[in-house]
CSV table of C-alpha atoms in Angstrom, one decimal:
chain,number,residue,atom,x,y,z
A,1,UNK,CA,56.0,-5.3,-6.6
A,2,UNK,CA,59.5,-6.2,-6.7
A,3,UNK,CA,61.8,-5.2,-3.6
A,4,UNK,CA,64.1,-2.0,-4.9
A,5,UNK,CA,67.9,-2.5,-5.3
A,6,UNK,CA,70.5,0.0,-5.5
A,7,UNK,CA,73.9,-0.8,-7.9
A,8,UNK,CA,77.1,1.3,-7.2
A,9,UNK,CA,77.8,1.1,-10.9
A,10,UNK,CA,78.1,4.2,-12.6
A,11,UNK,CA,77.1,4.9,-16.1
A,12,UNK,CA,76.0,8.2,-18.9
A,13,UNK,CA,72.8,7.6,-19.9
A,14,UNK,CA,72.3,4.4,-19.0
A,15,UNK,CA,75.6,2.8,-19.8
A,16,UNK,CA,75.2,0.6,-22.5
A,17,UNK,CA,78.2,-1.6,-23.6
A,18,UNK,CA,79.9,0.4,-26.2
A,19,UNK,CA,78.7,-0.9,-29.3
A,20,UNK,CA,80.7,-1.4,-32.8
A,21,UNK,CA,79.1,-0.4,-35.8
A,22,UNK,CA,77.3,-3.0,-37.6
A,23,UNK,CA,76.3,-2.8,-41.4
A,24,UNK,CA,72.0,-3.4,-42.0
A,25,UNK,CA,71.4,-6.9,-42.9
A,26,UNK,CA,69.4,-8.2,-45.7
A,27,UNK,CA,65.9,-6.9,-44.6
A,28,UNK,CA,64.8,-4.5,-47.4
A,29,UNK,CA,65.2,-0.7,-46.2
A,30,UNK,CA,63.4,1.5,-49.3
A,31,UNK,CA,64.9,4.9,-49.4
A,32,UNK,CA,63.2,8.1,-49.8
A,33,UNK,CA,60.1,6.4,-51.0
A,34,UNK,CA,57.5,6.4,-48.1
A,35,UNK,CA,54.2,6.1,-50.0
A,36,UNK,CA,51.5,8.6,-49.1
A,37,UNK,CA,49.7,7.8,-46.0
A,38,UNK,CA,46.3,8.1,-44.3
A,39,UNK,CA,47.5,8.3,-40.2
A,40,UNK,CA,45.4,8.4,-37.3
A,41,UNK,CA,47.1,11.7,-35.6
A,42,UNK,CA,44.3,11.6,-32.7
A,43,UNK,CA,45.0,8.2,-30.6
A,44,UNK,CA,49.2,8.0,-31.0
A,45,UNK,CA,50.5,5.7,-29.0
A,46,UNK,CA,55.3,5.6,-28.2
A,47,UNK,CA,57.5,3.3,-26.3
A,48,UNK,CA,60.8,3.0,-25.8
A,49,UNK,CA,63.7,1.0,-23.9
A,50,UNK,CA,65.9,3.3,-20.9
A,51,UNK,CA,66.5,6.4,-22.6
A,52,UNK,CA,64.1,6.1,-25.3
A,53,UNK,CA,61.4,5.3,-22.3
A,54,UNK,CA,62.2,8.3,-20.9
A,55,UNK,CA,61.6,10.0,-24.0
A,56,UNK,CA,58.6,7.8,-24.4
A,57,UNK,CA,57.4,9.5,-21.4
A,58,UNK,CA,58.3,13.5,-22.2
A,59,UNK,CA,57.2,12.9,-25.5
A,60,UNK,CA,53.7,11.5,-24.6
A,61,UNK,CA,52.9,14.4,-21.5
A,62,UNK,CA,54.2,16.8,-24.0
A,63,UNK,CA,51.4,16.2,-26.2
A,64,UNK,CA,48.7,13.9,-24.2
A,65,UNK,CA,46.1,15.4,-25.9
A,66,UNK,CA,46.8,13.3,-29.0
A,67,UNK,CA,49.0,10.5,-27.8
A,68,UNK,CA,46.8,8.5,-26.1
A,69,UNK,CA,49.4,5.6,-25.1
A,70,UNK,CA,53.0,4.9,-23.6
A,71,UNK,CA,55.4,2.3,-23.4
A,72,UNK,CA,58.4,2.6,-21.2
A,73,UNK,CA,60.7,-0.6,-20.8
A,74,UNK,CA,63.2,0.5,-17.7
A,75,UNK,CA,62.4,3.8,-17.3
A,76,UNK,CA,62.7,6.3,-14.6
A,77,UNK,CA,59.8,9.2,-13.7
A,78,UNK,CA,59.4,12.2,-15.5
A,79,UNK,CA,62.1,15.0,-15.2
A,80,UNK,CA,63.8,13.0,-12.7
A,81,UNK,CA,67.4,14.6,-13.6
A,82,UNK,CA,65.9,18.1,-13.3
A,83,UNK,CA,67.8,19.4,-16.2
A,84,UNK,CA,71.4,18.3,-14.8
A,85,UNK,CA,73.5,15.5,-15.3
A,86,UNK,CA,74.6,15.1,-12.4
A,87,UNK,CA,70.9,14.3,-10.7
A,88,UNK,CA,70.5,11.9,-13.5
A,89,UNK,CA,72.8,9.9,-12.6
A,90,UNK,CA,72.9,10.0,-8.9
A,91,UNK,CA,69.1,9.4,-9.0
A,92,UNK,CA,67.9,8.1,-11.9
A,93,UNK,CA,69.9,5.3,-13.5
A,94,UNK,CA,71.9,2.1,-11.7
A,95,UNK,CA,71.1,3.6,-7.7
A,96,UNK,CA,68.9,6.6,-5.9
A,97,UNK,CA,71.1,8.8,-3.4
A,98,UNK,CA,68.2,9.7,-1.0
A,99,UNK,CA,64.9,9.7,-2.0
A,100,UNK,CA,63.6,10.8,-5.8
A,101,UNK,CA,61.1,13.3,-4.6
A,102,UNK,CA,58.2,12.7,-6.8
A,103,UNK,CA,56.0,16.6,-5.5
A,104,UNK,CA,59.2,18.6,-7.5
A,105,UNK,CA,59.2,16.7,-10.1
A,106,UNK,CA,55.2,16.5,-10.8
A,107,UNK,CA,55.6,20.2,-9.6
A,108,UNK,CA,57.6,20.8,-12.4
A,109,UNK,CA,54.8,19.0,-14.6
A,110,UNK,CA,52.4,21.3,-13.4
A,111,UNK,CA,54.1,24.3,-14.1
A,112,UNK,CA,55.0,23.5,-17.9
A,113,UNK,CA,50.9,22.7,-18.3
A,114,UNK,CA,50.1,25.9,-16.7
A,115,UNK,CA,52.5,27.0,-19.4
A,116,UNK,CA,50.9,25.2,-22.1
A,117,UNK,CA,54.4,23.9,-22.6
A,118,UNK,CA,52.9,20.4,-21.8
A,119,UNK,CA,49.1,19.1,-22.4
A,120,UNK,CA,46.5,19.1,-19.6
A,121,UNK,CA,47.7,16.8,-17.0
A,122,UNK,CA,43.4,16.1,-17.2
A,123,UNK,CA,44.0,14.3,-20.7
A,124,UNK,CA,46.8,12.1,-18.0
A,125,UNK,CA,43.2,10.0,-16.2
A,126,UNK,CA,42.3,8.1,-19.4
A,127,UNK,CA,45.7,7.1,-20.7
A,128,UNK,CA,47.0,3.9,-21.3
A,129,UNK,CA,50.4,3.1,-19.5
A,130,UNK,CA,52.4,0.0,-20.0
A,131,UNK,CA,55.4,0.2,-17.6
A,132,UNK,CA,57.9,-3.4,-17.7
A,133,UNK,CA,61.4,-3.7,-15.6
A,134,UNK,CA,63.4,-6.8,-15.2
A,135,UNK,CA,64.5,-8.2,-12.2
A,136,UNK,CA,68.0,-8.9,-13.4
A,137,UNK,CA,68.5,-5.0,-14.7
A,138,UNK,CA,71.3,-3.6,-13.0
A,139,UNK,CA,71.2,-0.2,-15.3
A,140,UNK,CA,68.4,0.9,-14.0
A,141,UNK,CA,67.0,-0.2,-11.0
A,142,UNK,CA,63.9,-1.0,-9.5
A,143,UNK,CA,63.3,1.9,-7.4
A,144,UNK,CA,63.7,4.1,-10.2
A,145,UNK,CA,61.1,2.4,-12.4
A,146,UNK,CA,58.8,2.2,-9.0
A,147,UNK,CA,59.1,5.8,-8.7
A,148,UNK,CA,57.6,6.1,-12.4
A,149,UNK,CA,55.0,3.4,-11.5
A,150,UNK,CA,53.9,5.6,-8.6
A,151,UNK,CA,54.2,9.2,-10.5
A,152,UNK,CA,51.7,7.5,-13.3
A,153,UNK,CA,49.2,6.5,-10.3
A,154,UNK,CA,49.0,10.0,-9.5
A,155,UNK,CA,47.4,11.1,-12.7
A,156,UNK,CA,46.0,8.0,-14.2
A,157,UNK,CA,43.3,5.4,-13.0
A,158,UNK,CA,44.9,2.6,-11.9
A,159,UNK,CA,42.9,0.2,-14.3
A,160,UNK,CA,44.6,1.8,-17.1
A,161,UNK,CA,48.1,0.9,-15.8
A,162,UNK,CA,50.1,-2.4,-16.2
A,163,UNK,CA,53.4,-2.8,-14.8
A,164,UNK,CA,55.2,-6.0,-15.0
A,165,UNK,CA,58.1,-6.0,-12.5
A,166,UNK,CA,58.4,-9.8,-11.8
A,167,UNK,CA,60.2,-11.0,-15.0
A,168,UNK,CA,64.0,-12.5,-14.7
A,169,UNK,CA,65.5,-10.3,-17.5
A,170,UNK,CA,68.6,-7.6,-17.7
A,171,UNK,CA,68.3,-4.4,-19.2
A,172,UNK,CA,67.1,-4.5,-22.9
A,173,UNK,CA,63.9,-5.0,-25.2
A,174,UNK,CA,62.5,-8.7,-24.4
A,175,UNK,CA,61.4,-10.5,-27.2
A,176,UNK,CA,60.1,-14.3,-27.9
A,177,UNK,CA,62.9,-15.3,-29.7
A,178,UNK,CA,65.4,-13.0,-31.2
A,179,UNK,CA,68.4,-11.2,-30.2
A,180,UNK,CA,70.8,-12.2,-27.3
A,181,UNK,CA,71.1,-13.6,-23.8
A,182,UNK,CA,68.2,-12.8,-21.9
A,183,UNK,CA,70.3,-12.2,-18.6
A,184,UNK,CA,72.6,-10.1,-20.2
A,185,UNK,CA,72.8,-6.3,-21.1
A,186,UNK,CA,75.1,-6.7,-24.4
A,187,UNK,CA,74.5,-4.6,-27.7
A,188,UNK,CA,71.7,-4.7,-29.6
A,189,UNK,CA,70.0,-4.5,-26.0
A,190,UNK,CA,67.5,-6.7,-27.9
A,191,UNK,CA,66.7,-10.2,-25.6
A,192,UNK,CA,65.8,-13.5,-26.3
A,193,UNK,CA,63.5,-13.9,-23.6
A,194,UNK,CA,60.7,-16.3,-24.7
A,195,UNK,CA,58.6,-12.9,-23.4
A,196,UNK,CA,56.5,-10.7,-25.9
A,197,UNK,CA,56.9,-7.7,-24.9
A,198,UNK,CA,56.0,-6.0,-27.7
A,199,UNK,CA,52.5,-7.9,-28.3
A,200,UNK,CA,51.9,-7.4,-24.3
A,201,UNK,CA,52.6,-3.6,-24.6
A,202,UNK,CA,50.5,-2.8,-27.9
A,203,UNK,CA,47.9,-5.3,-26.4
A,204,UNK,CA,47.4,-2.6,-23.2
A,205,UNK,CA,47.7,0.2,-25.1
A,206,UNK,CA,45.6,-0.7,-28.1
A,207,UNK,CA,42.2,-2.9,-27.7
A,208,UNK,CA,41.4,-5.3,-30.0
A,209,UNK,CA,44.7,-5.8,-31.9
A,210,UNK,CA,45.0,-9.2,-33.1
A,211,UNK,CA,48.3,-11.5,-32.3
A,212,UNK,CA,49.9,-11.2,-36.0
A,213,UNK,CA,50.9,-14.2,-37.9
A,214,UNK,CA,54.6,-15.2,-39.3
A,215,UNK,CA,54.5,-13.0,-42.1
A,216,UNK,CA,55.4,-9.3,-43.1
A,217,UNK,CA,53.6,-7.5,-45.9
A,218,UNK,CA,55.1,-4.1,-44.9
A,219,UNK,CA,58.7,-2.8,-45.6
A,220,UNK,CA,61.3,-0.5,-43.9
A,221,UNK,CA,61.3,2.8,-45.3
A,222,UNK,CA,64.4,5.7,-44.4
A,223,UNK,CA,64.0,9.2,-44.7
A,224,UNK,CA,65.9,12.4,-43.7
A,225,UNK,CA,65.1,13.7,-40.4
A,226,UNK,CA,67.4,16.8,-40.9
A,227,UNK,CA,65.7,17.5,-44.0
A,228,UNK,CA,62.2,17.5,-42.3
A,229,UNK,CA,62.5,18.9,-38.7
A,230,UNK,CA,65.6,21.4,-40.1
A,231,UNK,CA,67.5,22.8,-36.5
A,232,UNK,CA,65.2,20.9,-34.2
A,233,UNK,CA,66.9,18.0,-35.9
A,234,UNK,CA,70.6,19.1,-35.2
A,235,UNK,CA,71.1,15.9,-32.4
A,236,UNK,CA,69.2,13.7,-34.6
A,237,UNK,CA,71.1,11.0,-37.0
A,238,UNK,CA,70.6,12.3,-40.7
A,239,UNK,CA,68.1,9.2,-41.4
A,240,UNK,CA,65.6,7.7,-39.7
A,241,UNK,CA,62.7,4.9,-40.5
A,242,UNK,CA,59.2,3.8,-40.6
A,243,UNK,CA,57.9,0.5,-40.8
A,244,UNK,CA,54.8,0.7,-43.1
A,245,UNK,CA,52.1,-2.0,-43.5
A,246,UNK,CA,51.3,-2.8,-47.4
A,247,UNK,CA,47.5,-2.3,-45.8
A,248,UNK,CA,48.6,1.5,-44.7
A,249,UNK,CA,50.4,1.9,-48.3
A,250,UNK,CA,47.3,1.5,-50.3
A,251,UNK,CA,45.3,3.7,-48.8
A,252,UNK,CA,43.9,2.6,-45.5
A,253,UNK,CA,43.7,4.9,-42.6
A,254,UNK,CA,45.9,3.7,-40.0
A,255,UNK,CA,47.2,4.2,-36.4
A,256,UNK,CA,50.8,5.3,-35.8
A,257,UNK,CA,53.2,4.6,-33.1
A,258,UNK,CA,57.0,6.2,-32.0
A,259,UNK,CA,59.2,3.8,-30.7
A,260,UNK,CA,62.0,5.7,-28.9
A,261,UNK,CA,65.4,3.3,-28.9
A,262,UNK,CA,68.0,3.3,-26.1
A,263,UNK,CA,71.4,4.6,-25.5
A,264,UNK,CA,73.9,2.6,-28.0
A,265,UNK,CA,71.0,1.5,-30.0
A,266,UNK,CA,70.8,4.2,-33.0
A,267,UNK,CA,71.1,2.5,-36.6
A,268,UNK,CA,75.1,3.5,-36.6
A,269,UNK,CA,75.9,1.3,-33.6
A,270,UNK,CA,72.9,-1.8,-33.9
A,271,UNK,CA,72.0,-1.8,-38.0
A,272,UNK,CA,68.5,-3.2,-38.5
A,273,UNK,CA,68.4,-4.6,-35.2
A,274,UNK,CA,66.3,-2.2,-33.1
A,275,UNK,CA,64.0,-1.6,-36.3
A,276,UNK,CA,63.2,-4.9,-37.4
A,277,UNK,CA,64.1,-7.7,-34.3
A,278,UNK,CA,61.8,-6.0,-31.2
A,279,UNK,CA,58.7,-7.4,-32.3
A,280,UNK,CA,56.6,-4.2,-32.8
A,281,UNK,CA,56.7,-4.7,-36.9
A,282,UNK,CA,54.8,-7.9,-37.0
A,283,UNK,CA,52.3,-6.7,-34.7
A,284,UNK,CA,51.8,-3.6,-36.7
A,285,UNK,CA,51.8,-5.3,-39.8
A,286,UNK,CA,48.7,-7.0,-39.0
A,287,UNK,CA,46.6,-4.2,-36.9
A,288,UNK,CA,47.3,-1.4,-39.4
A,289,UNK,CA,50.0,0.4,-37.4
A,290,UNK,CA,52.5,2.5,-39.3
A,291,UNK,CA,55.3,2.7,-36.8
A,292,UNK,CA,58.2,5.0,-36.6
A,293,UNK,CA,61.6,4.8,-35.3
A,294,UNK,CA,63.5,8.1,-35.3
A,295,UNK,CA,67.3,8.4,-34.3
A,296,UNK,CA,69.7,9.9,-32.7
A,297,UNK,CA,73.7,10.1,-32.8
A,298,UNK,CA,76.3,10.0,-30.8
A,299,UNK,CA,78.8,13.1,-30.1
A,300,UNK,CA,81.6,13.5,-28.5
A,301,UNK,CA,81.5,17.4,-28.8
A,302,UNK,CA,78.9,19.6,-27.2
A,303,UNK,CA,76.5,18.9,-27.3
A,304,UNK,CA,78.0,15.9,-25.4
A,305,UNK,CA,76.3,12.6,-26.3
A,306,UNK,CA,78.5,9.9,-26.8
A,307,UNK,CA,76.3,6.8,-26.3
A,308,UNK,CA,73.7,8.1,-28.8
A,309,UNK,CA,70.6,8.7,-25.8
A,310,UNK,CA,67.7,10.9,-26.1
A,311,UNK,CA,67.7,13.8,-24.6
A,312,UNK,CA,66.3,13.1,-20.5
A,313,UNK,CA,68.6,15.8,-18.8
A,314,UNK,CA,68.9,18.7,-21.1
A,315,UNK,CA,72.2,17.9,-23.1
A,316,UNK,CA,69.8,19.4,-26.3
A,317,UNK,CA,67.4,22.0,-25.1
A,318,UNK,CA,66.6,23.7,-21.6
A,319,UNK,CA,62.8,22.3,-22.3
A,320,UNK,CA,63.9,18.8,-23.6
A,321,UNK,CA,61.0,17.8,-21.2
A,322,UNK,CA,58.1,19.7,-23.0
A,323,UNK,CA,56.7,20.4,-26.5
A,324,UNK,CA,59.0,23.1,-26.9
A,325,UNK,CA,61.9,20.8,-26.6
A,326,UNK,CA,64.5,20.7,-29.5
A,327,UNK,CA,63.8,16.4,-30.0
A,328,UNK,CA,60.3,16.6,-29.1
A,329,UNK,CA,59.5,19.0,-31.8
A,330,UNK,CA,61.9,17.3,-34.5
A,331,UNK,CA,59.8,13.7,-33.9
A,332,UNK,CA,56.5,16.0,-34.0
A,333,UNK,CA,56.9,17.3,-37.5
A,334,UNK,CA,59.0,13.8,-38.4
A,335,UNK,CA,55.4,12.5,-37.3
A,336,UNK,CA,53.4,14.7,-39.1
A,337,UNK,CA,55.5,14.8,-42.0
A,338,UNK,CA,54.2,11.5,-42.9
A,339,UNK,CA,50.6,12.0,-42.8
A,340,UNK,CA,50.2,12.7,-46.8
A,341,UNK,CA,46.6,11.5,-47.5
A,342,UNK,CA,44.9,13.8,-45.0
A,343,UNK,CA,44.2,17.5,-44.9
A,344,UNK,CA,46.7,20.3,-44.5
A,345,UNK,CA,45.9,21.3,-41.1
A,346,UNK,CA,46.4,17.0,-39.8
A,347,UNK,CA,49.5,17.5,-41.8
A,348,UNK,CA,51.3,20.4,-40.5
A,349,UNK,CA,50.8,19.0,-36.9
A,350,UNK,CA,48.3,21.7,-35.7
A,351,UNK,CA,46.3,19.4,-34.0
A,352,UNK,CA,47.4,20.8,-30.2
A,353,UNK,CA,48.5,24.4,-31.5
């Protein structure tokens, strides 16, 4: 494992680079169109990058029982800011003033399931956990994604855990071969790192996918996340999308996946770069993975957001940590809402009710 670091850099949610807004580019986006689909709502898998893999994370213990898999690219444990800002960043992003006491904060885990505000921390042994941090990522560092490393050893078996910690990359999504400097953190936060991370990720998570070939068959669908998850959707962007495999659009049952983006990495700063350039689209295309990428929005009123993150310290909702939580829910029934093919109790999400 690599040696922690601590950075005196401060930054709000991460502190990603300010980024302009960028227009989508030629990749076809169908609106309002999503064909009716056959999902696998019992073995979910998410990811996401910083703030997104701390979303990754609450979403995933939230609701264990059914998502069976997590991602987290440069993430920090669960509820490590505790529901204040301050903690957040004086322990959880670019340094770690004293120690990040790991009993409160898996404390706090047990309390929500005793709550049922959170699945069984039981569901927690057999989950699959994919955990990656770079060694040149001064936004968050080491210790912090160590700290999550050592939090999942606590409730999952070991074998079930990967955590890559040795690679020379900054703080973004690596990728063979699209996006920018590898050894820079610059908008879209996407790398060109000659490093799959997608394929390595879905690889853990899900056996026997298959490495996809060069092509796409799928398209980019958008959708109205207001329109579907109403209030719980009030910190949400007004659209969000979902890559669909032309397998998945005629008819065949297929797995699903939330992939959570980070700070300064909604569509209105990025485009089409977080939803088409990561990777996780031409593995899905080819293993029958419908995958969805909801969004958030910056705000520079309260509630205070102004990089665009997901909620991770309780700018949204006092339980922004559990099922109950105002983003958790809104991706739930986003989720849910697009499983058209199968009964009415699969498709109003009471799976865990």
């Amino acid at each position: 494992m690599m040696k922690p670091n601590t950075y005196s850099r401060k930054s709000l949610c991460f502190s990603f680079i300010v980024a302009s807004t960028l227009s989508f580019s030629a990749v076809s986006v169908e609106k309002n169109d999503i064909p009716e689909l056959a999902l696998d709502l019992e073995n979910v898998t998410v990811s996401g990058l910083s703030s997104g893999g701390y979303m990754a994370t609450q979403f995933q213990l939230s609701h264990s029982d059914w998502v069976k898999g997590v991602g987290v690219i440069a993430g920090g444990p669960y509820f490590c800011a505790q529901g204040d800002i301050t903690t957040a960043l004086a322990q959880c992003v670019n340094k770690v003033e004293g120690d990040i006491n790991l009993e409160t904060l898996n404390d706090k885990a047990k309390q929500y399931a005793s709550e049922g505000k959170i699945a069984s921390l039981d569901n927690m042994k057999d989950a699959k956990v994919w955990l990656f941090h770079g060694t040149q990522d001064t936004r968050v560092v080491a210790n912090v994604s160590d700290s999550l490393f050592e939090q999942y050893q606590m409730w999952t078996d070991t074998q079930n855990i990967a955590y890559i910690n040795d690679k020379p990359m900054a703080h973004l999504f690596p990728t063979r071969d699209k996006g920018v400097n590898c050894m820079k953190s610059e908008s879209p936060f996407i790398g060109n790192c000659d490093y799959d991370a997608a394929g390595a990720m879905l690889s853990h998570l899900i056996e026997g996918v298959a490495t996809p070939d060069a092509s796409l068959t799928g398209k980019i669908h958008s959708f109205d996340q207001q329109k579907i998850a109403g209030s719980d959707a009030k910190t949400l962007a007004s659209e969000g999308f979902v890559y669909v495999p032309k397998s998945c659009e005629q008819g065949e049952t297929c797995r699903a996946h939330i992939s959570f983006h980070g700070c300064n990495q909604y569509a209105d700063a990025v485009g089409d770069a977080y939803t088409t350039q990561t990777g996780l689209n031409e593995w899905a295309d080819d293993n029958n993975i419908v995958v969805l990428y909801p969004q958030t929005k910056k705000s520079l009123f309260m509630p205070l957001n102004p990089q665009g993150c997901w909620d991770w310290w309780g700018y949204a909702s006092s339980d922004y940590a559990n099922k109950e939580g105002a983003q958790i829910t809104a991706v739930k029934k986003i989720l849910f809402s697009l499983n058209t093919r199968l009964p009415s109790k699969t498709k109003q999400g009471e799976a865990d009710e």
